[in-house]
Amino acid sequence: MDQILANEYGTILSGVGITLALTVFGFLGALLLGTVVAICRVSPITPLRAVGTAYVEFFRNIPLLSLLILIVFGLPKIGILFSLFWSGVIGLVLSGAAFVCETVRSGINTVSIGQSEASRALGMTFVQQLRLIILPQAFRTMVQPLVNVFIGVLIGSSLCAAVGVAELTNMAQQLNIQYAEAVFLFMLSGGIYLVLALGAGSVGGWVERKVGRSRTVAKGATR
Amino acid sequence: MSATTATRVLFDEPGPRGRRVILLSSLAVLLVTVGLVVLAVRQFAINGQLEPQMWDFFLYPAIILFLGQGLAGTFLTTLTAAVIAFPFGLLLALGRLAPNGFVSRVSTGWIEFFRSIPMLLVVYFFLLALPRFGVVLPVFWMLTVSMILVSSASTAEVFRAGIKAVEKGQWEAAASLGMADSLALRLVILPQAFRIVLPNLLTGLVSLLKDSTLGFVVSYSELMQQGKSLSSYYGYLIQTYLVIAVIYVVINWALTRLAHYLQARGSTKAAASKVAAQKLATAQMAE
C-alpha cells in the first residue's frame, strides 16, 4: 500500500485532477445551459417552451452511461469527433443541464408572483424582469438543490471511466490491474469521492448562510 | 426533482406589437429547430448511416426478441433491487431518526457514504476486489447488490423527508390518545408518510433503472449489455445505441409522468396540508 502511494501518487493525483476538471466544467456548463433552458421554459414563445420541455424530458430520462456511449462511440460514426475528456464534459453538461433547469424553474416558482407583477408594472422587459428581480431571489432557494446537482455531476463523472477517460475511478481500476490491491485502491478512491462530496456540501452550506444573511440585511434596510 | 408545478406566467397578455414579436420569434425558433434536425439527418446521410438495412434491422423478430430479453433483464434487476432497497431505505431512515445515538450515527454514516460515492466504484468493488477473497457473486447479484446499496441511501433520505413532512400535530394527537411513539409511528405517521413519498419512490425507481445500465460493465444481459453485444456483432453502433436510448427515455418518461400524476392527485387531497406540501417541495428539490 505504501509502495503504491509512493510510486503512484502522481497517477492518483492526475486521476483526482481529471475528476475535478470533469466535474467543474460539467457543472459550470450545466449551470449555464440549464438556466438558458429554464428561461426558454418560462418564455412567452410557445415553440421555445416546447423545445425546452422536450430537452428536459429527454436528457433527464436518458441514462448517463447511454448518453456517454452515444457521444464517445456513436458520434464519430457520423463524423463528429471530440477528445475523450471533452466527450465526458459534453455528456455531463447535457444531462446536468436538465436537472439545473428543473431546479431553476422550481426556484422561480418560489418567488412570489407579486414580484413579477410589480416589475412589469415598472415597465421592465421579460429579460430585465428575470435578471434583476426574479432570478436573484430565486437563487436563495436554489443553493441546496444546486449542490445536489454538483454532487450528481461528480458521481456521474465516474461513468466516464466506463468509456475510457482516465479519471479517478478509471485510475483505481488501472492501478488495480498493476498492483492487485483492490480493496485499498477502491477504499482510497471512495474516500476521495466522499471528501469531495462532503466538501461541496459544506461550501454549499456556507453559500446558503451567506445568501441568507444578505437577505436579513436587505430586510433591515427596507425598514 | 419536482416538475409538477405549472410555471406561472411571467408575462402579460401581449398587445399587437408583442403578438407580432412573439409570432416572428416563434417562426424563427421553428426554423432553427427544423434546420438543426435537417443538419443532423444530413450528417447521418453523408456518413452512410442512413442506409435502410441499418434501421430495418430493428424490426427483425430475432433482434426484437434479443432486445426484449435485455429489457426483461433490466426489469428483473431493477425490480429485485427496488423490492429490497426500498424497505431497507425505510429502515435506514427510521434508524437515522432514532433517539438512540449509536443507531442514528451508524445509519447516517451509511447514508452519507453511499450517497457520495459513485455506483461504478461499488460495482468494481464486487467485480474486482471481492473475488480476491474468494467471494465471487453471480453477475446478476454483482449488479443488483450494488444498486441496492446505492439506492438504499437515497431512498432513506426520501423516507426521512416524508416522515418529517407529516405534521407535528399528528404525533401530538397520537400521544394524547395514549399511543407510544412506536405505535404512533406505525399507525399514524408512516401511513401518511407513504402517501407523501409515493411519487418520489417512483423517481427512485427511475434512478434504479438508469443504474441498471451498469450491467454493461459486469456483462449482465440487461438492455445496455445486449446493445453492446448487438453492436459488436453487427456493427450498427449508433443505430443500436440510439434505439436503446429511446427505449430507456420512453420507459423513464412514462414512470416520471405517473409520479407527477400521483403528486398532482395527492396535493389536491385535503389530507396533505399546505405545510406538508411545502416541506415536501423542499425535500424534492433537495433530492
Short mmCIF file of C-alpha atoms in Angstrom, two decimals:
data_model
loop_
_atom_site.label_atom_id
_atom_site.label_comp_id
_atom_site.label_asym_id
_atom_site.label_seq_id
_atom_site.Cartn_x
_atom_site.Cartn_y
_atom_site.Cartn_z
CA MET A 1 0.00 0.00 0.00
CA ASP A 2 2.74 2.43 0.98
CA GLN A 3 4.51 1.38 -2.14
CA ILE A 4 1.52 2.29 -4.28
CA LEU A 5 1.23 5.66 -2.63
CA ALA A 6 4.96 6.29 -3.03
CA ASN A 7 5.21 5.18 -6.66
CA GLU A 8 1.87 6.26 -7.98
CA TYR A 9 0.90 9.43 -6.17
CA GLY A 10 1.34 11.25 -9.49
CA THR A 11 -1.13 8.92 -11.21
CA ILE A 12 -3.58 9.21 -8.35
CA LEU A 13 -3.33 12.99 -8.30
CA SER A 14 -3.88 13.20 -12.05
CA GLY A 15 -6.96 10.99 -11.67
CA VAL A 16 -8.30 13.31 -8.97
CA GLY A 17 -7.44 16.30 -11.17
CA ILE A 18 -9.32 14.91 -14.16
CA THR A 19 -12.32 14.05 -11.99
CA LEU A 20 -12.32 17.60 -10.63
CA ALA A 21 -11.94 19.10 -14.10
CA LEU A 22 -14.78 16.96 -15.48
CA THR A 23 -16.98 17.94 -12.55
CA VAL A 24 -16.21 21.65 -12.60
CA PHE A 25 -16.52 22.06 -16.39
CA GLY A 26 -19.56 19.80 -16.40
CA PHE A 27 -21.27 21.70 -13.59
CA LEU A 28 -20.49 25.19 -14.91
CA GLY A 29 -21.66 24.22 -18.39
CA ALA A 30 -24.80 22.64 -16.95
CA LEU A 31 -25.46 25.78 -14.89
CA LEU A 32 -25.25 27.95 -17.99
CA LEU A 33 -27.20 25.69 -20.35
CA GLY A 34 -29.73 24.75 -17.66
CA THR A 35 -30.52 28.38 -16.89
CA VAL A 36 -30.96 29.12 -20.60
CA VAL A 37 -33.31 26.13 -20.96
CA ALA A 38 -35.24 27.23 -17.87
CA ILE A 39 -35.66 30.71 -19.33
CA CYS A 40 -36.91 29.10 -22.54
CA ARG A 41 -39.45 27.17 -20.49
CA VAL A 42 -40.93 30.31 -18.90
CA SER A 43 -40.77 32.45 -22.03
CA PRO A 44 -43.87 33.70 -23.88
CA ILE A 45 -42.75 31.98 -27.10
CA THR A 46 -44.61 28.68 -27.41
CA PRO A 47 -42.19 26.77 -29.66
CA LEU A 48 -39.32 27.79 -27.37
CA ARG A 49 -41.22 26.38 -24.38
CA ALA A 50 -41.82 23.16 -26.32
CA VAL A 51 -38.13 22.85 -27.18
CA GLY A 52 -37.24 23.41 -23.51
CA THR A 53 -39.70 20.77 -22.35
CA ALA A 54 -38.52 18.25 -24.92
CA TYR A 55 -34.91 18.89 -23.89
CA VAL A 56 -35.60 18.29 -20.22
CA GLU A 57 -37.74 15.20 -20.75
CA PHE A 58 -35.11 13.63 -22.98
CA PHE A 59 -31.96 14.39 -21.02
CA ARG A 60 -33.49 13.80 -17.60
CA ASN A 61 -34.66 10.35 -18.60
CA ILE A 62 -31.71 9.03 -20.62
CA PRO A 63 -29.24 7.04 -18.52
CA LEU A 64 -25.94 8.93 -18.38
CA LEU A 65 -23.97 5.86 -19.45
CA SER A 66 -26.13 5.52 -22.53
CA LEU A 67 -25.59 9.20 -23.36
CA LEU A 68 -21.81 8.94 -22.88
CA ILE A 69 -21.59 5.86 -25.10
CA LEU A 70 -23.56 7.67 -27.81
CA ILE A 71 -21.17 10.62 -27.64
CA VAL A 72 -17.93 8.66 -27.39
CA PHE A 73 -18.67 5.77 -29.78
CA GLY A 74 -21.72 6.97 -31.71
CA LEU A 75 -20.90 10.49 -32.83
CA PRO A 76 -17.63 9.56 -34.61
CA LYS A 77 -19.74 7.33 -36.87
CA ILE A 78 -21.46 10.43 -38.21
CA GLY A 79 -18.22 12.34 -38.49
CA ILE A 80 -18.32 14.26 -35.19
CA LEU A 81 -15.24 13.59 -33.09
CA PHE A 82 -14.37 15.03 -29.70
CA SER A 83 -11.48 14.07 -27.44
CA LEU A 84 -12.39 11.62 -24.68
CA PHE A 85 -12.22 14.27 -21.98
CA TRP A 86 -14.47 16.73 -23.79
CA SER A 87 -16.90 13.95 -24.72
CA GLY A 88 -17.22 13.32 -21.00
CA VAL A 89 -17.73 17.00 -20.27
CA ILE A 90 -20.38 17.29 -23.01
CA GLY A 91 -22.30 14.32 -21.62
CA LEU A 92 -22.20 15.73 -18.10
CA VAL A 93 -23.26 19.18 -19.30
CA LEU A 94 -26.17 17.85 -21.37
CA SER A 95 -27.57 15.68 -18.59
CA GLY A 96 -26.74 18.11 -15.76
CA ALA A 97 -28.48 20.97 -17.57
CA ALA A 98 -31.82 19.13 -17.47
CA PHE A 99 -31.60 18.94 -13.67
CA VAL A 100 -30.36 22.53 -13.34
CA CYS A 101 -33.31 23.64 -15.48
CA GLU A 102 -35.82 21.98 -13.18
CA THR A 103 -34.08 23.47 -10.14
CA VAL A 104 -34.15 26.96 -11.62
CA ARG A 105 -37.78 26.56 -12.62
CA SER A 106 -38.81 25.44 -9.13
CA GLY A 107 -36.74 28.32 -7.76
CA ILE A 108 -38.57 30.80 -9.99
CA ASN A 109 -41.84 29.34 -8.74
CA THR A 110 -40.91 30.07 -5.12
CA VAL A 111 -40.64 33.83 -5.83
CA SER A 112 -43.97 35.47 -5.11
CA ILE A 113 -45.97 36.29 -8.23
CA GLY A 114 -46.36 39.88 -6.95
CA GLN A 115 -42.65 40.43 -7.65
CA SER A 116 -43.18 39.64 -11.29
CA GLU A 117 -46.31 41.81 -11.46
CA ALA A 118 -44.56 44.70 -9.76
CA SER A 119 -41.59 44.57 -12.11
CA ARG A 120 -43.94 44.52 -15.10
CA ALA A 121 -45.81 47.48 -13.61
CA LEU A 122 -42.45 49.30 -13.66
CA GLY A 123 -42.24 48.56 -17.37
CA MET A 124 -39.44 46.01 -17.25
CA THR A 125 -38.99 43.67 -20.19
CA PHE A 126 -39.14 39.89 -19.77
CA VAL A 127 -35.36 39.58 -19.64
CA GLN A 128 -34.89 42.53 -17.26
CA GLN A 129 -37.57 41.11 -15.00
CA LEU A 130 -35.80 37.74 -14.80
CA ARG A 131 -32.30 39.11 -14.49
CA LEU A 132 -32.92 41.87 -11.97
CA ILE A 133 -35.91 40.72 -9.92
CA ILE A 134 -36.81 37.03 -10.18
CA LEU A 135 -33.54 35.11 -10.56
CA PRO A 136 -31.60 36.87 -7.76
CA GLN A 137 -34.41 35.99 -5.34
CA ALA A 138 -34.87 32.53 -6.76
CA PHE A 139 -31.17 31.81 -6.26
CA ARG A 140 -31.58 31.68 -2.46
CA THR A 141 -33.80 28.62 -2.55
CA MET A 142 -31.67 27.05 -5.27
CA VAL A 143 -28.38 26.72 -3.38
CA GLN A 144 -29.03 23.35 -1.76
CA PRO A 145 -30.56 21.71 -4.87
CA LEU A 146 -27.67 23.05 -6.95
CA VAL A 147 -25.20 21.46 -4.53
CA ASN A 148 -27.04 18.20 -5.13
CA VAL A 149 -26.71 18.67 -8.88
CA PHE A 150 -22.99 19.31 -8.34
CA ILE A 151 -22.64 16.07 -6.38
CA GLY A 152 -24.66 14.34 -9.10
CA VAL A 153 -22.19 15.58 -11.71
CA LEU A 154 -19.26 14.48 -9.50
CA ILE A 155 -20.66 10.98 -9.11
CA GLY A 156 -21.73 10.91 -12.76
CA SER A 157 -18.20 11.81 -13.84
CA SER A 158 -17.13 8.34 -12.68
CA LEU A 159 -19.15 6.86 -15.54
CA CYS A 160 -16.61 8.46 -17.87
CA ALA A 161 -14.32 5.68 -16.61
CA ALA A 162 -16.54 3.15 -18.39
CA VAL A 163 -15.86 4.88 -21.72
CA GLY A 164 -12.14 5.23 -21.05
CA VAL A 165 -11.49 8.67 -19.57
CA ALA A 166 -8.55 8.32 -17.16
CA GLU A 167 -10.29 9.87 -14.15
CA LEU A 168 -10.32 8.70 -10.56
CA THR A 169 -12.41 5.53 -10.92
CA ASN A 170 -10.57 4.54 -14.07
CA MET A 171 -7.24 5.20 -12.36
CA ALA A 172 -8.22 2.94 -9.44
CA GLN A 173 -9.12 0.20 -11.88
CA GLN A 174 -5.87 0.60 -13.85
CA LEU A 175 -3.69 0.57 -10.73
CA ASN A 176 -5.59 -2.47 -9.51
CA ILE A 177 -4.57 -4.33 -12.66
CA GLN A 178 -0.96 -3.41 -11.92
CA TYR A 179 -0.80 -3.87 -8.15
CA ALA A 180 -3.76 -6.14 -7.34
CA GLU A 181 -4.56 -4.14 -4.21
CA ALA A 182 -8.25 -3.82 -5.00
CA VAL A 183 -9.60 -3.16 -1.50
CA PHE A 184 -7.08 -0.45 -0.72
CA LEU A 185 -7.45 1.27 -4.11
CA PHE A 186 -11.24 1.27 -4.10
CA MET A 187 -11.40 2.44 -0.49
CA LEU A 188 -8.93 5.21 -1.31
CA SER A 189 -10.87 6.44 -4.33
CA GLY A 190 -14.17 6.04 -2.48
CA GLY A 191 -12.74 8.14 0.32
CA ILE A 192 -11.66 10.83 -2.15
CA TYR A 193 -15.16 10.99 -3.66
CA LEU A 194 -16.61 11.18 -0.15
CA VAL A 195 -14.33 14.07 0.79
CA LEU A 196 -15.12 15.92 -2.45
CA ALA A 197 -18.87 15.45 -1.97
CA LEU A 198 -18.81 16.47 1.69
CA GLY A 199 -16.60 19.42 0.77
CA ALA A 200 -19.10 20.53 -1.87
CA GLY A 201 -21.86 20.16 0.71
CA SER A 202 -20.13 22.38 3.22
CA VAL A 203 -19.29 25.01 0.59
CA GLY A 204 -22.99 24.94 -0.30
CA GLY A 205 -23.94 25.39 3.34
CA TRP A 206 -21.56 28.35 3.57
CA VAL A 207 -23.02 29.97 0.44
CA GLU A 208 -26.52 29.41 1.78
CA ARG A 209 -25.69 31.09 5.09
CA LYS A 210 -24.04 33.94 3.25
CA VAL A 211 -27.04 34.44 0.99
CA GLY A 212 -29.42 34.09 3.93
CA ARG A 213 -27.54 36.77 5.83
CA SER A 214 -27.68 39.17 2.89
CA ARG A 215 -31.45 38.73 2.91
CA THR A 216 -31.81 39.70 6.56
CA VAL A 217 -29.61 42.73 5.93
CA ALA A 218 -31.80 43.69 2.99
CA LYS A 219 -34.88 43.30 5.16
CA GLY A 220 -33.39 45.60 7.77
CA ALA A 221 -32.52 48.11 5.07
CA THR A 222 -36.09 48.42 3.86
CA ARG A 223 -37.37 49.23 7.31
CA MET B 1 -36.74 16.95 -8.67
CA SER B 2 -40.14 18.48 -8.81
CA ALA B 3 -41.56 19.46 -12.12
CA THR B 4 -45.24 19.31 -11.40
CA THR B 5 -45.87 22.90 -10.53
CA ALA B 6 -47.12 24.58 -13.65
CA THR B 7 -44.83 27.50 -14.30
CA ARG B 8 -46.61 30.71 -13.56
CA VAL B 9 -46.93 33.29 -16.22
CA LEU B 10 -44.15 35.86 -16.09
CA PHE B 11 -45.58 37.96 -18.91
CA ASP B 12 -48.79 39.88 -19.60
CA GLU B 13 -51.31 39.29 -22.32
CA PRO B 14 -49.34 40.76 -25.26
CA GLY B 15 -50.58 43.75 -27.26
CA PRO B 16 -50.48 43.96 -31.07
CA ARG B 17 -46.75 44.67 -31.17
CA GLY B 18 -45.96 41.99 -28.59
CA ARG B 19 -48.02 39.47 -30.56
CA ARG B 20 -46.08 40.30 -33.70
CA VAL B 21 -42.76 39.87 -31.90
CA ILE B 22 -43.90 36.54 -30.43
CA LEU B 23 -45.12 35.32 -33.82
CA LEU B 24 -41.84 36.25 -35.51
CA SER B 25 -39.73 34.68 -32.75
CA SER B 26 -41.87 31.55 -32.86
CA LEU B 27 -41.23 31.25 -36.58
CA ALA B 28 -37.52 31.82 -36.03
CA VAL B 29 -37.39 29.12 -33.34
CA LEU B 30 -39.28 26.70 -35.57
CA LEU B 31 -36.93 27.41 -38.48
CA VAL B 32 -33.83 26.92 -36.33
CA THR B 33 -35.21 23.67 -34.87
CA VAL B 34 -36.10 22.28 -38.28
CA GLY B 35 -32.70 23.43 -39.54
CA LEU B 36 -30.90 21.58 -36.77
CA VAL B 37 -32.88 18.39 -37.40
CA VAL B 38 -32.14 18.60 -41.14
CA LEU B 39 -28.46 19.15 -40.37
CA ALA B 40 -28.40 16.10 -38.06
CA VAL B 41 -30.12 13.87 -40.63
CA ARG B 42 -27.74 15.14 -43.32
CA GLN B 43 -24.80 14.27 -41.09
CA PHE B 44 -26.18 10.74 -40.82
CA ALA B 45 -26.72 10.59 -44.57
CA ILE B 46 -23.31 11.78 -45.73
CA ASN B 47 -21.65 9.29 -43.39
CA GLY B 48 -23.71 6.46 -44.79
CA GLN B 49 -25.54 5.79 -41.53
CA LEU B 50 -28.98 6.17 -43.06
CA GLU B 51 -28.97 3.01 -45.21
CA PRO B 52 -32.37 1.33 -44.89
CA GLN B 53 -30.97 -2.05 -43.82
CA MET B 54 -29.27 -0.39 -40.85
CA TRP B 55 -32.65 0.65 -39.47
CA ASP B 56 -34.96 -2.11 -40.80
CA PHE B 57 -32.70 -4.36 -38.79
CA PHE B 58 -34.53 -3.39 -35.61
CA LEU B 59 -37.80 -4.75 -37.00
CA TYR B 60 -36.45 -8.31 -37.40
CA PRO B 61 -38.23 -10.57 -34.91
CA ALA B 62 -34.93 -12.09 -33.77
CA ILE B 63 -33.48 -8.67 -32.97
CA ILE B 64 -36.65 -7.55 -31.20
CA LEU B 65 -36.57 -10.75 -29.18
CA PHE B 66 -32.90 -10.20 -28.33
CA LEU B 67 -33.54 -6.64 -27.12
CA GLY B 68 -36.70 -7.83 -25.37
CA GLN B 69 -34.62 -10.31 -23.39
CA GLY B 70 -32.38 -7.42 -22.41
CA LEU B 71 -35.37 -5.40 -21.33
CA ALA B 72 -36.58 -8.33 -19.24
CA GLY B 73 -33.16 -8.46 -17.57
CA THR B 74 -33.34 -4.72 -16.92
CA PHE B 75 -36.77 -5.05 -15.32
CA LEU B 76 -35.73 -8.10 -13.29
CA THR B 77 -32.69 -6.42 -11.77
CA THR B 78 -34.50 -3.09 -11.24
CA LEU B 79 -37.49 -4.66 -9.52
CA THR B 80 -35.38 -7.00 -7.40
CA ALA B 81 -33.26 -4.06 -6.29
CA ALA B 82 -36.35 -1.95 -5.55
CA VAL B 83 -38.08 -4.67 -3.55
CA ILE B 84 -35.04 -4.97 -1.29
CA ALA B 85 -33.72 -1.39 -1.32
CA PHE B 86 -36.99 0.41 -0.52
CA PRO B 87 -37.76 -1.39 2.79
CA PHE B 88 -34.06 -1.20 3.61
CA GLY B 89 -34.16 2.55 2.94
CA LEU B 90 -37.15 2.90 5.26
CA LEU B 91 -35.22 1.08 8.00
CA LEU B 92 -32.23 3.37 7.48
CA ALA B 93 -34.47 6.45 7.65
CA LEU B 94 -36.01 5.23 10.91
CA GLY B 95 -32.51 4.47 12.14
CA ARG B 96 -31.33 7.96 11.31
CA LEU B 97 -34.32 9.47 13.12
CA ALA B 98 -33.95 7.10 16.08
CA PRO B 99 -33.36 8.62 19.52
CA ASN B 100 -30.56 6.08 20.10
CA GLY B 101 -27.34 7.92 19.31
CA PHE B 102 -25.40 4.89 18.12
CA VAL B 103 -28.11 3.62 15.74
CA SER B 104 -28.63 7.12 14.42
CA ARG B 105 -24.93 7.68 13.79
CA VAL B 106 -24.41 4.37 12.03
CA SER B 107 -27.44 4.95 9.78
CA THR B 108 -26.33 8.48 8.99
CA GLY B 109 -22.84 7.28 8.15
CA TRP B 110 -24.19 4.55 5.86
CA ILE B 111 -26.49 7.02 4.10
CA GLU B 112 -23.83 9.70 3.62
CA PHE B 113 -21.28 7.14 2.41
CA PHE B 114 -23.44 5.51 -0.24
CA ARG B 115 -24.91 8.83 -1.33
CA SER B 116 -21.47 10.27 -2.00
CA ILE B 117 -19.63 7.50 -3.80
CA PRO B 118 -20.24 6.57 -7.44
CA MET B 119 -22.07 3.34 -8.12
CA LEU B 120 -19.41 2.31 -10.64
CA LEU B 121 -16.91 2.14 -7.78
CA VAL B 122 -19.25 -0.15 -5.82
CA VAL B 123 -19.64 -2.32 -8.92
CA TYR B 124 -15.86 -2.51 -9.35
CA PHE B 125 -15.59 -3.48 -5.70
CA PHE B 126 -17.81 -6.51 -6.27
CA LEU B 127 -16.28 -7.24 -9.66
CA LEU B 128 -12.58 -6.82 -8.85
CA ALA B 129 -11.99 -6.66 -5.09
CA LEU B 130 -14.22 -9.33 -3.56
CA PRO B 131 -13.03 -12.14 -5.85
CA ARG B 132 -9.60 -11.73 -4.21
CA PHE B 133 -11.17 -13.10 -1.04
CA GLY B 134 -12.78 -15.92 -2.92
CA VAL B 135 -16.20 -14.26 -2.93
CA VAL B 136 -17.48 -14.33 -6.48
CA LEU B 137 -21.09 -13.29 -6.83
CA PRO B 138 -23.07 -14.18 -9.94
CA VAL B 139 -23.13 -11.16 -12.29
CA PHE B 140 -26.83 -10.58 -11.59
CA TRP B 141 -26.11 -10.08 -7.90
CA MET B 142 -22.93 -8.06 -8.53
CA LEU B 143 -25.13 -5.55 -10.31
CA THR B 144 -28.22 -5.83 -8.10
CA VAL B 145 -26.39 -5.63 -4.76
CA SER B 146 -24.56 -2.50 -5.94
CA MET B 147 -27.88 -0.99 -6.97
CA ILE B 148 -29.39 -1.90 -3.60
CA LEU B 149 -26.54 -0.31 -1.63
CA VAL B 150 -26.64 2.94 -3.57
CA SER B 151 -30.43 3.14 -3.74
CA SER B 152 -30.90 2.33 -0.04
CA ALA B 153 -29.13 5.59 0.84
CA SER B 154 -31.14 7.84 -1.46
CA THR B 155 -34.41 6.09 -0.60
CA ALA B 156 -33.65 6.58 3.10
CA GLU B 157 -33.47 10.31 2.53
CA VAL B 158 -36.79 10.22 0.66
CA PHE B 159 -38.46 8.41 3.56
CA ARG B 160 -36.87 10.74 6.10
CA ALA B 161 -38.24 13.79 4.25
CA GLY B 162 -41.64 12.09 4.07
CA ILE B 163 -41.74 11.31 7.79
CA LYS B 164 -40.68 14.84 8.62
CA ALA B 165 -43.33 16.23 6.28
CA VAL B 166 -46.12 14.70 8.38
CA GLU B 167 -47.46 17.42 10.62
CA LYS B 168 -46.27 17.57 14.20
CA GLY B 169 -49.88 17.70 15.37
CA GLN B 170 -50.30 14.11 14.23
CA TRP B 171 -47.63 12.98 16.69
CA GLU B 172 -49.23 15.04 19.45
CA ALA B 173 -52.72 13.76 18.69
CA ALA B 174 -51.46 10.17 18.75
CA ALA B 175 -49.66 10.78 22.05
CA SER B 176 -52.79 12.31 23.55
CA LEU B 177 -54.66 9.13 22.62
CA GLY B 178 -52.10 7.29 24.72
CA MET B 179 -50.09 5.78 21.88
CA ALA B 180 -46.44 5.05 22.45
CA ASP B 181 -44.09 6.56 19.86
CA SER B 182 -43.59 3.23 18.08
CA LEU B 183 -47.34 2.67 17.81
CA ALA B 184 -47.94 6.24 16.63
CA LEU B 185 -45.23 5.78 14.02
CA ARG B 186 -46.77 2.57 12.74
CA LEU B 187 -50.44 3.53 12.79
CA VAL B 188 -50.45 7.28 12.27
CA ILE B 189 -47.25 8.66 10.83
CA LEU B 190 -45.99 6.04 8.37
CA PRO B 191 -49.29 5.56 6.50
CA GLN B 192 -49.39 9.30 5.84
CA ALA B 193 -45.69 9.46 5.03
CA PHE B 194 -46.12 6.66 2.48
CA ARG B 195 -48.72 8.65 0.64
CA ILE B 196 -46.48 11.68 0.60
CA VAL B 197 -43.38 9.87 -0.69
CA LEU B 198 -45.04 7.63 -3.29
CA PRO B 199 -44.17 9.91 -6.24
CA ASN B 200 -40.60 10.18 -5.01
CA LEU B 201 -40.32 6.41 -4.79
CA LEU B 202 -41.23 6.27 -8.47
CA THR B 203 -38.43 8.74 -9.13
CA GLY B 204 -36.20 6.36 -7.17
CA LEU B 205 -37.32 3.57 -9.48
CA VAL B 206 -36.25 5.69 -12.46
CA SER B 207 -32.82 6.11 -10.86
CA LEU B 208 -32.57 2.36 -10.33
CA LEU B 209 -33.49 1.75 -13.94
CA LYS B 210 -30.74 4.13 -15.02
CA ASP B 211 -28.27 2.47 -12.66
CA SER B 212 -29.08 -0.92 -14.15
CA THR B 213 -27.22 0.20 -17.30
CA LEU B 214 -24.03 -0.63 -15.39
CA GLY B 215 -24.84 -4.23 -16.32
CA PHE B 216 -22.76 -3.10 -19.31
CA VAL B 217 -19.72 -3.22 -17.00
CA VAL B 218 -20.33 -6.60 -15.35
CA SER B 219 -21.73 -8.17 -18.56
CA TYR B 220 -25.13 -8.98 -17.09
CA SER B 221 -27.50 -9.28 -20.03
CA GLU B 222 -29.70 -6.25 -19.49
CA LEU B 223 -30.69 -3.87 -22.27
CA MET B 224 -27.42 -1.92 -22.42
CA GLN B 225 -25.31 -5.09 -22.43
CA GLN B 226 -27.49 -6.61 -25.16
CA GLY B 227 -26.86 -3.43 -27.12
CA LYS B 228 -23.14 -3.91 -26.65
CA SER B 229 -23.31 -7.48 -27.96
CA LEU B 230 -25.54 -6.47 -30.85
CA SER B 231 -23.35 -3.58 -31.97
CA SER B 232 -20.13 -5.52 -31.66
CA TYR B 233 -21.62 -8.34 -33.76
CA TYR B 234 -23.41 -6.36 -36.47
CA GLY B 235 -21.62 -3.03 -36.18
CA TYR B 236 -24.68 -0.77 -36.43
CA LEU B 237 -23.32 1.10 -33.47
CA ILE B 238 -25.01 4.49 -33.44
CA GLN B 239 -28.32 2.96 -34.58
CA THR B 240 -28.30 0.36 -31.80
CA TYR B 241 -27.42 2.78 -29.03
CA LEU B 242 -29.94 5.35 -30.29
CA VAL B 243 -32.73 2.76 -30.30
CA ILE B 244 -31.74 1.69 -26.79
CA ALA B 245 -31.55 5.28 -25.55
CA VAL B 246 -35.06 5.90 -26.89
CA ILE B 247 -36.37 2.77 -25.12
CA TYR B 248 -34.91 3.99 -21.82
CA VAL B 249 -36.23 7.51 -22.29
CA VAL B 250 -39.75 6.26 -23.08
CA ILE B 251 -39.90 3.97 -20.03
CA ASN B 252 -38.45 6.57 -17.65
CA TRP B 253 -40.66 9.27 -19.11
CA ALA B 254 -43.75 7.15 -18.50
CA LEU B 255 -42.69 6.50 -14.89
CA THR B 256 -41.99 10.21 -14.32
CA ARG B 257 -45.41 11.09 -15.77
CA LEU B 258 -47.03 8.62 -13.38
CA ALA B 259 -45.15 10.20 -10.49
CA HIS B 260 -46.39 13.66 -11.50
CA TYR B 261 -49.94 12.38 -11.80
CA LEU B 262 -49.81 10.86 -8.31
CA GLN B 263 -48.27 14.03 -6.95
CA ALA B 264 -50.94 16.22 -8.50
CA ARG B 265 -53.65 13.91 -7.16
CA GLY B 266 -52.05 13.80 -3.73
CA SER B 267 -51.80 17.57 -3.46
CA THR B 268 -55.50 18.06 -4.23
CA LYS B 269 -56.41 15.82 -1.30
CA ALA B 270 -57.09 17.81 1.81
CA ALA B 271 -55.05 15.41 3.91
CA ALA B 272 -51.79 16.81 2.62
CA SER B 273 -51.74 20.17 4.32
CA LYS B 274 -50.11 23.21 2.84
CA VAL B 275 -47.23 22.90 5.27
CA ALA B 276 -46.63 19.29 4.30
CA ALA B 277 -46.75 20.20 0.62
CA GLN B 278 -44.20 22.94 1.13
CA LYS B 279 -41.91 20.73 3.17
CA LEU B 280 -42.15 18.08 0.50
CA ALA B 281 -41.35 20.59 -2.22
CA THR B 282 -38.19 21.48 -0.35
CA ALA B 283 -37.38 17.82 0.13
CA GLN B 284 -37.88 17.15 -3.56
CA MET B 285 -35.66 19.99 -4.54
CA ALA B 286 -33.05 18.69 -2.14
CA GLU B 287 -33.28 15.26 -3.67
#
